[in-house]
């Protein structure tokens, strides 16, 4: 049962439509892996509310929009507006909580691999880049 | 004098995405050298490149000994040592099984049992014969083959650390598709913060590790799983003893060590061996620690990581004394 859940979660997460070629799928994944997240200086954020949208890659699978609130120079809230599908067990909320707790979009690097979360973090970055 | 701007490079090699970051006067040149080194190692260690040492050994299985690069020879010798220490739970002659399951391709299916039995007999690291005097290597039987997928990236990580040092870099990391090596601390003196990917939640970490001068390798059953027409789910880590994807009760193993090659091998071996036997094996490796997650998502952390491991929200963990 858990096996099916995992497979379903992954297929949903990747949003794989029937009939898309594997080579295109690989291309999309490679693109997602290569999304860079380093454009925000968390030390100089200006208070305010900002929205950010990430276009979601070649097939728009990871398109999403978020609103962020900066108060007292710190990122205090991330609110999904559209396109954010929780990856199970509130994990997307945990992702946002980690960003707020660390005042950083990333740990330095990850042992393991991740794709969709990067798309979500990209929208946060685009929103926050307006606060710099 | 450390330059404030780090150099950063990404490359695709060894079937994965690699990312390197270094601080220092010669960081840019250093990362160029790192990328060249990775490409060089792939060209001798990959079994998907027909001219590589490994491919030539495989092509001549059961027929001839082949002369290899002294470096290849040393990696193979160390592989055999580690296979013996791990009691065969890590075995570089697993290639025929990996082929049978079609791992590394886009789908894999459960092989017929009769075929499985035949192929399973081909997996035995003792059949890889090394002749130290002539630096020649051979496999005893036809159709046998080696695959350095469980050790090659670790070895590469150790080589990258040496290149960092050669260029006077004192603060850097490389992430070789989830195998991470770190050199020194961050330029501000704080430890590197390494996330440990959650094996089941795409967007989540098990937690993070604060490390200086350590290699971190994670083997998880999250990678490359697939389901066949019957709805069975498989992952990519095959038990050399049974021929089937490992069912040891573990879904993720992270090894933290001062040696990336050892960390790479142990992450696979512990995954196969499970918590109890795995932790026993770990005792024989000094300066080597582990973070394990079982199928009920309980996390076990070896005691040397106390104070270095920060669990993610909602993750409960036990320190193994």
Tab-separated table of C-alpha atoms in Angstrom:
chain	number	residue	atom	x	y	z
A	1	UNK	CA	0.000	0.000	0.000
A	2	UNK	CA	2.700	2.429	1.048
A	3	UNK	CA	4.453	1.562	-2.204
A	4	UNK	CA	1.457	2.763	-4.203
A	5	UNK	CA	1.255	5.914	-2.150
A	6	UNK	CA	4.892	6.691	-2.838
A	7	UNK	CA	4.534	6.058	-6.536
A	8	UNK	CA	1.381	8.185	-6.680
A	9	UNK	CA	2.996	10.989	-4.735
A	10	UNK	CA	5.964	10.980	-7.058
A	11	UNK	CA	3.892	10.839	-10.239
A	12	UNK	CA	1.693	13.639	-8.948
A	13	UNK	CA	4.697	15.629	-7.841
A	14	UNK	CA	6.323	15.351	-11.225
A	15	UNK	CA	2.943	15.911	-12.851
A	16	UNK	CA	3.851	13.422	-15.530
A	17	UNK	CA	1.188	13.535	-18.229
A	18	UNK	CA	0.630	10.383	-20.256
A	19	UNK	CA	2.559	10.243	-23.488
A	20	UNK	CA	5.413	12.569	-22.701
A	21	UNK	CA	8.710	11.150	-23.902
A	22	UNK	CA	11.248	9.952	-21.363
A	23	UNK	CA	13.992	12.051	-22.946
A	24	UNK	CA	11.868	15.171	-22.499
A	25	UNK	CA	11.166	14.089	-18.940
A	26	UNK	CA	14.882	13.793	-18.291
A	27	UNK	CA	15.424	17.209	-19.822
A	28	UNK	CA	12.771	18.715	-17.594
A	29	UNK	CA	14.309	17.093	-14.523
A	30	UNK	CA	17.795	18.236	-15.467
A	31	UNK	CA	16.444	21.756	-15.876
A	32	UNK	CA	14.774	21.574	-12.449
A	33	UNK	CA	17.981	20.366	-10.852
A	34	UNK	CA	19.864	23.246	-12.363
A	35	UNK	CA	17.586	25.964	-10.994
A	36	UNK	CA	19.981	28.078	-8.960
A	37	UNK	CA	19.000	29.677	-5.679
A	38	UNK	CA	21.486	32.255	-4.527
A	39	UNK	CA	20.170	35.646	-5.529
A	40	UNK	CA	18.939	36.965	-2.166
A	41	UNK	CA	20.947	38.690	0.532
A	42	UNK	CA	19.038	37.916	3.719
A	43	UNK	CA	21.098	40.477	5.636
A	44	UNK	CA	19.544	43.463	3.891
A	45	UNK	CA	15.824	42.798	3.510
A	46	UNK	CA	13.473	45.803	3.508
A	47	UNK	CA	10.178	45.408	5.377
A	48	UNK	CA	7.073	44.868	3.272
A	49	UNK	CA	4.875	42.351	1.483
A	50	UNK	CA	6.030	40.941	-1.813
A	51	UNK	CA	4.711	38.355	-4.250
A	52	UNK	CA	6.848	36.200	-6.500
A	53	UNK	CA	6.037	33.788	-9.311
A	54	UNK	CA	8.260	31.098	-10.772
A	55	UNK	CA	7.301	30.126	-14.303
A	56	UNK	CA	7.906	26.452	-13.539
A	57	UNK	CA	10.331	25.209	-16.161
A	58	UNK	CA	9.841	24.017	-19.733
A	59	UNK	CA	6.424	22.411	-19.125
A	60	UNK	CA	5.300	24.808	-16.358
A	61	UNK	CA	4.921	21.812	-14.016
A	62	UNK	CA	6.493	23.653	-11.135
A	63	UNK	CA	4.802	27.017	-11.734
A	64	UNK	CA	3.800	28.639	-8.460
A	65	UNK	CA	3.216	31.980	-6.775
A	66	UNK	CA	3.900	32.948	-3.180
A	67	UNK	CA	3.485	36.004	-0.974
A	68	UNK	CA	6.259	36.758	1.507
A	69	UNK	CA	6.276	39.185	4.427
A	70	UNK	CA	9.458	40.856	5.629
A	71	UNK	CA	9.235	42.505	9.030
A	72	UNK	CA	12.037	43.995	11.092
A	73	UNK	CA	14.431	43.057	8.323
A	74	UNK	CA	13.580	39.372	8.548
A	75	UNK	CA	11.542	37.045	6.379
A	76	UNK	CA	8.631	36.299	8.704
A	77	UNK	CA	5.994	34.624	6.549
A	78	UNK	CA	5.647	32.666	3.302
A	79	UNK	CA	2.131	32.165	2.020
A	80	UNK	CA	1.376	30.036	-1.032
A	81	UNK	CA	-0.932	31.874	-3.464
A	82	UNK	CA	-1.193	29.369	-6.310
A	83	UNK	CA	0.388	26.308	-7.825
A	84	UNK	CA	1.844	24.940	-4.586
A	85	UNK	CA	0.830	21.314	-4.102
A	86	UNK	CA	1.852	19.833	-0.801
A	87	UNK	CA	4.176	16.875	-1.367
A	88	UNK	CA	2.714	14.944	1.565
A	89	UNK	CA	2.562	15.271	5.344
A	90	UNK	CA	2.787	19.068	5.292
A	91	UNK	CA	6.246	18.865	3.815
A	92	UNK	CA	5.936	22.075	1.809
A	93	UNK	CA	5.020	23.945	4.981
A	94	UNK	CA	8.065	22.366	6.611
A	95	UNK	CA	10.152	23.577	3.685
A	96	UNK	CA	8.915	27.147	4.175
A	97	UNK	CA	9.396	26.870	7.961
A	98	UNK	CA	12.995	25.846	7.401
A	99	UNK	CA	13.598	28.864	5.168
A	100	UNK	CA	12.146	31.177	7.838
A	101	UNK	CA	14.015	29.473	10.696
A	102	UNK	CA	17.361	29.616	8.897
A	103	UNK	CA	16.713	32.963	7.147
A	104	UNK	CA	18.193	31.233	4.136
A	105	UNK	CA	16.777	29.487	1.078
A	106	UNK	CA	19.122	26.580	1.389
A	107	UNK	CA	21.250	24.518	3.590
A	108	UNK	CA	24.675	24.736	1.946
A	109	UNK	CA	23.988	21.589	-0.025
A	110	UNK	CA	21.958	18.395	0.256
A	111	UNK	CA	23.122	14.803	0.633
A	112	UNK	CA	20.472	13.077	-1.506
A	113	UNK	CA	18.451	14.747	-4.281
A	114	UNK	CA	15.484	17.097	-4.700
A	115	UNK	CA	13.625	18.608	-7.643
A	116	UNK	CA	10.227	20.182	-7.069
A	117	UNK	CA	11.133	21.975	-3.854
A	118	UNK	CA	13.661	23.971	-5.804
A	119	UNK	CA	10.881	25.314	-8.016
A	120	UNK	CA	8.982	26.419	-4.925
A	121	UNK	CA	12.057	28.035	-3.420
A	122	UNK	CA	12.659	29.858	-6.720
A	123	UNK	CA	9.323	31.686	-6.363
A	124	UNK	CA	10.266	32.641	-2.795
A	125	UNK	CA	13.569	33.949	-4.101
A	126	UNK	CA	11.907	35.977	-6.861
A	127	UNK	CA	9.531	37.502	-4.284
A	128	UNK	CA	12.351	38.315	-1.893
A	129	UNK	CA	14.594	39.769	-4.583
A	130	UNK	CA	12.225	42.746	-4.583
A	131	UNK	CA	12.982	43.251	-0.888
A	132	UNK	CA	16.706	43.701	-1.498
B	1	UNK	CA	43.696	36.206	1.847
B	2	UNK	CA	40.380	34.564	1.054
B	3	UNK	CA	38.439	36.140	-1.782
B	4	UNK	CA	34.877	36.951	-0.655
B	5	UNK	CA	33.250	35.657	-3.839
B	6	UNK	CA	33.242	31.880	-4.115
B	7	UNK	CA	33.773	30.098	-7.393
B	8	UNK	CA	30.919	27.780	-8.326
B	9	UNK	CA	30.689	25.195	-11.094
B	10	UNK	CA	28.210	22.523	-12.107
B	11	UNK	CA	28.925	19.592	-14.370
B	12	UNK	CA	27.149	16.448	-15.505
B	13	UNK	CA	29.265	13.357	-15.076
B	14	UNK	CA	29.017	9.762	-13.813
B	15	UNK	CA	25.283	9.809	-14.554
B	16	UNK	CA	24.535	12.632	-12.172
B	17	UNK	CA	24.723	16.380	-11.605
B	18	UNK	CA	27.748	17.611	-9.700
B	19	UNK	CA	28.214	20.963	-8.095
B	20	UNK	CA	31.459	22.379	-6.709
B	21	UNK	CA	32.016	25.506	-4.644
B	22	UNK	CA	35.352	26.854	-3.439
B	23	UNK	CA	36.688	29.960	-1.732
B	24	UNK	CA	40.247	31.161	-2.293
B	25	UNK	CA	42.587	33.150	-4.511
B	26	UNK	CA	42.731	30.440	-7.148
B	27	UNK	CA	39.224	29.050	-6.667
B	28	UNK	CA	38.213	29.487	-10.337
B	29	UNK	CA	41.295	27.667	-11.642
B	30	UNK	CA	40.841	25.072	-8.930
B	31	UNK	CA	37.296	24.235	-10.022
B	32	UNK	CA	38.408	23.959	-13.659
B	33	UNK	CA	40.940	21.378	-12.483
B	34	UNK	CA	38.258	19.623	-10.408
B	35	UNK	CA	35.959	19.298	-13.440
B	36	UNK	CA	38.813	17.919	-15.542
B	37	UNK	CA	39.689	15.415	-12.793
B	38	UNK	CA	36.082	14.197	-12.588
B	39	UNK	CA	35.994	13.696	-16.375
B	40	UNK	CA	39.329	11.864	-16.264
B	41	UNK	CA	38.158	9.513	-13.511
B	42	UNK	CA	34.901	8.829	-15.344
B	43	UNK	CA	36.903	7.884	-18.432
B	44	UNK	CA	38.777	5.140	-16.569
B	45	UNK	CA	36.095	4.005	-14.072
B	46	UNK	CA	32.824	4.047	-16.040
B	47	UNK	CA	31.514	0.763	-17.355
B	48	UNK	CA	29.455	2.696	-19.896
B	49	UNK	CA	32.548	4.005	-21.694
B	50	UNK	CA	33.820	1.128	-23.910
B	51	UNK	CA	37.523	2.087	-23.676
B	52	UNK	CA	37.620	2.473	-19.885
B	53	UNK	CA	39.713	0.144	-17.728
B	54	UNK	CA	36.525	-1.189	-16.162
B	55	UNK	CA	34.928	-1.904	-19.556
B	56	UNK	CA	38.041	-3.695	-20.767
B	57	UNK	CA	38.047	-5.888	-17.646
B	58	UNK	CA	34.367	-6.690	-18.268
B	59	UNK	CA	34.839	-7.369	-22.007
B	60	UNK	CA	37.596	-9.876	-21.160
B	61	UNK	CA	35.768	-11.643	-18.323
B	62	UNK	CA	36.599	-15.359	-18.201
B	63	UNK	CA	39.151	-14.941	-21.013
B	64	UNK	CA	42.093	-12.590	-20.412
B	65	UNK	CA	43.811	-10.527	-17.786
B	66	UNK	CA	44.058	-6.868	-18.814
B	67	UNK	CA	46.621	-4.287	-17.819
B	68	UNK	CA	45.091	-1.288	-16.053
B	69	UNK	CA	46.084	2.153	-14.831
B	70	UNK	CA	47.830	1.837	-11.392
B	71	UNK	CA	45.079	4.065	-9.991
B	72	UNK	CA	42.364	1.691	-11.219
B	73	UNK	CA	44.345	-1.169	-9.707
B	74	UNK	CA	44.444	0.544	-6.311
B	75	UNK	CA	40.715	1.320	-6.362
B	76	UNK	CA	39.945	-2.310	-7.210
B	77	UNK	CA	42.268	-3.551	-4.459
B	78	UNK	CA	40.559	-1.276	-1.927
B	79	UNK	CA	37.138	-2.383	-3.258
B	80	UNK	CA	38.013	-6.017	-2.578
B	81	UNK	CA	39.253	-5.195	0.919
B	82	UNK	CA	36.038	-3.315	1.714
B	83	UNK	CA	33.896	-6.091	0.194
B	84	UNK	CA	35.579	-8.571	2.563
B	85	UNK	CA	35.201	-6.285	5.606
B	86	UNK	CA	31.534	-5.774	4.690
B	87	UNK	CA	31.111	-9.531	4.375
B	88	UNK	CA	30.010	-9.295	0.742
B	89	UNK	CA	27.155	-6.874	1.491
B	90	UNK	CA	29.046	-4.503	-0.764
B	91	UNK	CA	30.202	-6.230	-3.948
B	92	UNK	CA	31.528	-4.574	-7.108
B	93	UNK	CA	30.790	-7.696	-9.187
B	94	UNK	CA	27.085	-6.867	-8.892
B	95	UNK	CA	26.935	-5.524	-12.483
B	96	UNK	CA	25.152	-8.558	-14.043
B	97	UNK	CA	22.361	-8.195	-11.453
B	98	UNK	CA	22.104	-4.461	-12.021
B	99	UNK	CA	21.785	-5.186	-15.749
B	100	UNK	CA	19.154	-7.840	-15.138
B	101	UNK	CA	17.021	-5.341	-13.194
B	102	UNK	CA	17.697	-2.728	-15.841
B	103	UNK	CA	18.808	-0.233	-13.190
B	104	UNK	CA	20.027	3.073	-14.524
B	105	UNK	CA	17.574	2.802	-17.394
B	106	UNK	CA	14.217	4.465	-17.232
B	107	UNK	CA	12.203	1.475	-16.132
B	108	UNK	CA	13.029	-1.744	-14.463
B	109	UNK	CA	11.070	-4.907	-14.158
B	110	UNK	CA	11.221	-7.996	-12.017
B	111	UNK	CA	13.341	-10.631	-13.786
B	112	UNK	CA	12.234	-14.274	-14.147
B	113	UNK	CA	13.390	-16.434	-11.191
B	114	UNK	CA	15.346	-18.934	-13.307
B	115	UNK	CA	17.345	-16.152	-14.915
B	116	UNK	CA	17.840	-14.536	-11.535
B	117	UNK	CA	19.427	-17.724	-10.136
B	118	UNK	CA	21.885	-17.955	-13.016
B	119	UNK	CA	22.905	-14.328	-12.737
B	120	UNK	CA	23.171	-14.415	-8.948
B	121	UNK	CA	25.907	-17.058	-9.267
B	122	UNK	CA	28.015	-14.599	-11.221
B	123	UNK	CA	28.136	-12.134	-8.334
B	124	UNK	CA	31.188	-12.836	-6.203
B	125	UNK	CA	33.951	-10.332	-5.511
B	126	UNK	CA	36.397	-13.217	-4.872
B	127	UNK	CA	36.341	-13.877	-8.625
B	128	UNK	CA	38.053	-10.573	-9.349
B	129	UNK	CA	41.742	-11.492	-9.512
B	130	UNK	CA	44.412	-8.832	-9.078
B	131	UNK	CA	48.054	-9.492	-9.944
B	132	UNK	CA	50.105	-6.892	-8.073
B	133	UNK	CA	53.371	-7.560	-9.914
B	134	UNK	CA	51.999	-7.006	-13.421
B	135	UNK	CA	49.121	-4.643	-12.447
B	136	UNK	CA	46.867	-6.947	-14.418
B	137	UNK	CA	43.259	-7.664	-13.533
B	138	UNK	CA	40.810	-10.321	-14.596
B	139	UNK	CA	37.404	-11.805	-13.836
B	140	UNK	CA	37.339	-15.600	-13.444
B	141	UNK	CA	34.193	-16.418	-15.382
B	142	UNK	CA	32.506	-15.243	-18.612
B	143	UNK	CA	29.545	-12.862	-18.196
B	144	UNK	CA	30.913	-11.598	-14.880
B	145	UNK	CA	31.287	-7.820	-14.695
B	146	UNK	CA	32.225	-5.093	-12.258
B	147	UNK	CA	30.454	-1.805	-11.563
B	148	UNK	CA	32.088	0.885	-9.421
B	149	UNK	CA	28.777	2.731	-8.909
B	150	UNK	CA	28.993	2.168	-5.150
B	151	UNK	CA	32.552	3.401	-4.689
B	152	UNK	CA	33.621	5.520	-7.687
B	153	UNK	CA	31.981	8.785	-6.648
B	154	UNK	CA	33.438	8.354	-3.169
B	155	UNK	CA	36.922	7.898	-4.599
B	156	UNK	CA	36.334	10.925	-6.835
B	157	UNK	CA	35.360	12.970	-3.766
B	158	UNK	CA	38.659	12.122	-2.070
B	159	UNK	CA	40.566	13.138	-5.228
B	160	UNK	CA	38.680	16.446	-5.379
B	161	UNK	CA	39.701	17.250	-1.792
B	162	UNK	CA	43.334	16.808	-2.811
B	163	UNK	CA	42.902	19.203	-5.715
B	164	UNK	CA	41.302	21.797	-3.419
B	165	UNK	CA	44.386	21.577	-1.185
B	166	UNK	CA	46.784	21.738	-4.162
B	167	UNK	CA	45.261	25.091	-5.130
B	168	UNK	CA	45.515	26.504	-1.612
B	169	UNK	CA	41.755	26.344	-1.113
B	170	UNK	CA	40.840	25.987	2.559
B	171	UNK	CA	37.060	26.252	2.327
B	172	UNK	CA	35.059	24.282	-0.257
B	173	UNK	CA	32.560	21.567	-0.936
B	174	UNK	CA	31.610	19.264	-3.794
B	175	UNK	CA	28.249	17.604	-4.172
B	176	UNK	CA	28.534	14.599	-6.483
B	177	UNK	CA	24.872	13.768	-6.986
B	178	UNK	CA	24.193	13.512	-3.259
B	179	UNK	CA	27.689	12.404	-2.224
B	180	UNK	CA	29.052	15.472	-0.459
B	181	UNK	CA	32.658	16.239	0.484
B	182	UNK	CA	33.565	19.308	2.519
B	183	UNK	CA	36.951	20.933	3.028
B	184	UNK	CA	37.481	23.003	6.161
B	185	UNK	CA	34.707	25.237	7.463
B	186	UNK	CA	32.860	28.061	5.710
B	187	UNK	CA	34.962	31.221	5.254
B	188	UNK	CA	33.374	32.757	8.368
B	189	UNK	CA	34.562	29.775	10.404
B	190	UNK	CA	31.121	28.203	10.879
B	191	UNK	CA	30.519	24.578	9.873
B	192	UNK	CA	28.964	23.609	6.559
B	193	UNK	CA	25.272	22.915	6.892
B	194	UNK	CA	24.457	19.737	4.955
B	195	UNK	CA	20.816	18.777	4.430
B	196	UNK	CA	19.931	15.073	4.533
B	197	UNK	CA	17.255	14.355	1.923
B	198	UNK	CA	14.097	12.700	3.266
B	199	UNK	CA	13.704	9.405	1.353
B	200	UNK	CA	9.921	9.678	0.977
B	201	UNK	CA	8.989	13.354	1.086
B	202	UNK	CA	10.235	15.065	-2.022
B	203	UNK	CA	10.318	18.511	-0.449
B	204	UNK	CA	11.726	17.589	2.887
B	205	UNK	CA	14.878	16.859	4.805
B	206	UNK	CA	15.404	14.339	7.588
B	207	UNK	CA	17.475	17.076	9.128
B	208	UNK	CA	20.769	18.815	8.690
B	209	UNK	CA	24.319	18.172	9.774
B	210	UNK	CA	26.899	20.751	10.796
B	211	UNK	CA	30.284	19.479	9.608
B	212	UNK	CA	33.869	20.577	9.052
B	213	UNK	CA	36.233	18.457	6.923
B	214	UNK	CA	33.816	15.567	6.520
B	215	UNK	CA	32.325	13.495	3.711
B	216	UNK	CA	28.611	12.764	3.794
B	217	UNK	CA	27.050	10.077	1.623
B	218	UNK	CA	23.368	9.151	1.656
B	219	UNK	CA	21.879	5.983	0.169
B	220	UNK	CA	18.114	6.102	0.090
B	221	UNK	CA	15.383	3.942	-1.359
B	222	UNK	CA	13.823	7.140	-2.764
B	223	UNK	CA	15.969	7.022	-5.845
B	224	UNK	CA	14.888	5.437	-9.078
B	225	UNK	CA	12.001	3.435	-7.766
B	226	UNK	CA	9.551	2.006	-10.177
B	227	UNK	CA	6.522	-0.203	-10.281
B	228	UNK	CA	5.860	-3.076	-12.623
B	229	UNK	CA	2.535	-4.126	-14.139
B	230	UNK	CA	1.592	-5.907	-10.888
B	231	UNK	CA	2.040	-2.752	-8.876
B	232	UNK	CA	5.181	-3.904	-7.092
B	233	UNK	CA	7.546	-1.180	-6.061
B	234	UNK	CA	11.291	-1.492	-6.400
B	235	UNK	CA	14.215	0.684	-5.560
B	236	UNK	CA	17.720	0.653	-6.940
B	237	UNK	CA	19.789	-0.936	-4.153
B	238	UNK	CA	20.097	-4.664	-4.817
B	239	UNK	CA	21.102	-7.174	-2.151
B	240	UNK	CA	24.054	-9.149	-3.580
B	241	UNK	CA	22.954	-12.176	-1.519
B	242	UNK	CA	19.324	-12.438	-2.686
B	243	UNK	CA	19.382	-10.635	-6.017
B	244	UNK	CA	16.350	-8.566	-5.012
B	245	UNK	CA	16.102	-4.923	-3.938
B	246	UNK	CA	17.156	-4.712	-0.299
B	247	UNK	CA	14.537	-5.223	2.397
B	248	UNK	CA	16.553	-4.604	5.529
B	249	UNK	CA	13.979	-2.360	7.163
B	250	UNK	CA	16.014	0.749	6.326
B	251	UNK	CA	14.900	3.410	3.869
B	252	UNK	CA	17.847	5.783	4.217
B	253	UNK	CA	21.455	5.530	5.368
B	254	UNK	CA	23.784	8.502	5.728
B	255	UNK	CA	27.456	7.936	6.521
B	256	UNK	CA	29.695	10.725	7.809
B	257	UNK	CA	33.411	10.016	7.559
B	258	UNK	CA	36.786	11.617	6.968
B	259	UNK	CA	37.119	9.377	3.906
B	260	UNK	CA	34.584	9.714	1.085
B	261	UNK	CA	35.331	6.316	-0.470
B	262	UNK	CA	34.679	4.553	2.840
B	263	UNK	CA	31.502	6.598	3.359
B	264	UNK	CA	30.270	5.634	-0.126
B	265	UNK	CA	30.818	1.906	0.433
B	266	UNK	CA	29.410	1.885	3.973
B	267	UNK	CA	26.231	3.720	2.945
B	268	UNK	CA	25.417	0.792	0.632
B	269	UNK	CA	26.632	-1.935	3.003
B	270	UNK	CA	24.671	-0.605	5.995
B	271	UNK	CA	21.580	-0.189	3.831
B	272	UNK	CA	21.819	-3.900	2.978
B	273	UNK	CA	22.682	-5.024	6.525
B	274	UNK	CA	20.030	-3.139	8.505
B	275	UNK	CA	20.321	-1.298	11.835
B	276	UNK	CA	21.825	-3.916	14.149
B	277	UNK	CA	24.398	-5.602	11.926
B	278	UNK	CA	25.118	-2.300	10.239
B	279	UNK	CA	25.928	-0.481	13.475
B	280	UNK	CA	28.154	-3.381	14.491
B	281	UNK	CA	30.091	-3.019	11.240
B	282	UNK	CA	30.361	0.739	11.755
B	283	UNK	CA	32.222	0.135	15.048
B	284	UNK	CA	35.216	-1.160	13.087
B	285	UNK	CA	35.605	2.193	11.290
B	286	UNK	CA	37.054	4.990	13.427
B	287	UNK	CA	35.839	8.573	12.881
B	288	UNK	CA	32.821	7.237	11.023
B	289	UNK	CA	29.225	7.994	12.028
B	290	UNK	CA	25.757	7.233	10.677
B	291	UNK	CA	22.186	8.496	10.462
B	292	UNK	CA	19.667	5.751	9.685
B	293	UNK	CA	15.938	5.929	8.947
B	294	UNK	CA	13.797	2.797	9.100
B	295	UNK	CA	10.598	2.039	7.210
B	296	UNK	CA	8.505	3.451	10.083
B	297	UNK	CA	10.457	6.687	9.638
B	298	UNK	CA	12.225	6.317	12.968
B	299	UNK	CA	15.647	7.929	12.857
B	300	UNK	CA	18.780	6.591	14.576
B	301	UNK	CA	21.858	8.731	14.985
B	302	UNK	CA	25.257	7.401	16.111
B	303	UNK	CA	26.521	9.095	19.236
B	304	UNK	CA	29.451	10.905	17.592
B	305	UNK	CA	26.952	13.125	15.763
B	306	UNK	CA	25.411	14.395	19.005
B	307	UNK	CA	25.274	18.165	18.735
B	308	UNK	CA	25.958	18.095	14.986
B	309	UNK	CA	22.617	16.696	13.813
B	310	UNK	CA	19.613	18.995	13.729
B	311	UNK	CA	16.397	17.056	12.979
B	312	UNK	CA	13.747	18.618	10.795
B	313	UNK	CA	10.415	19.552	12.352
B	314	UNK	CA	8.363	16.445	13.129
B	315	UNK	CA	11.336	14.064	12.942
B	316	UNK	CA	11.946	12.062	16.099
B	317	UNK	CA	15.306	10.468	16.611
B	318	UNK	CA	17.244	8.243	18.971
B	319	UNK	CA	20.950	8.532	19.728
B	320	UNK	CA	22.606	5.103	19.483
B	321	UNK	CA	25.106	4.812	22.334
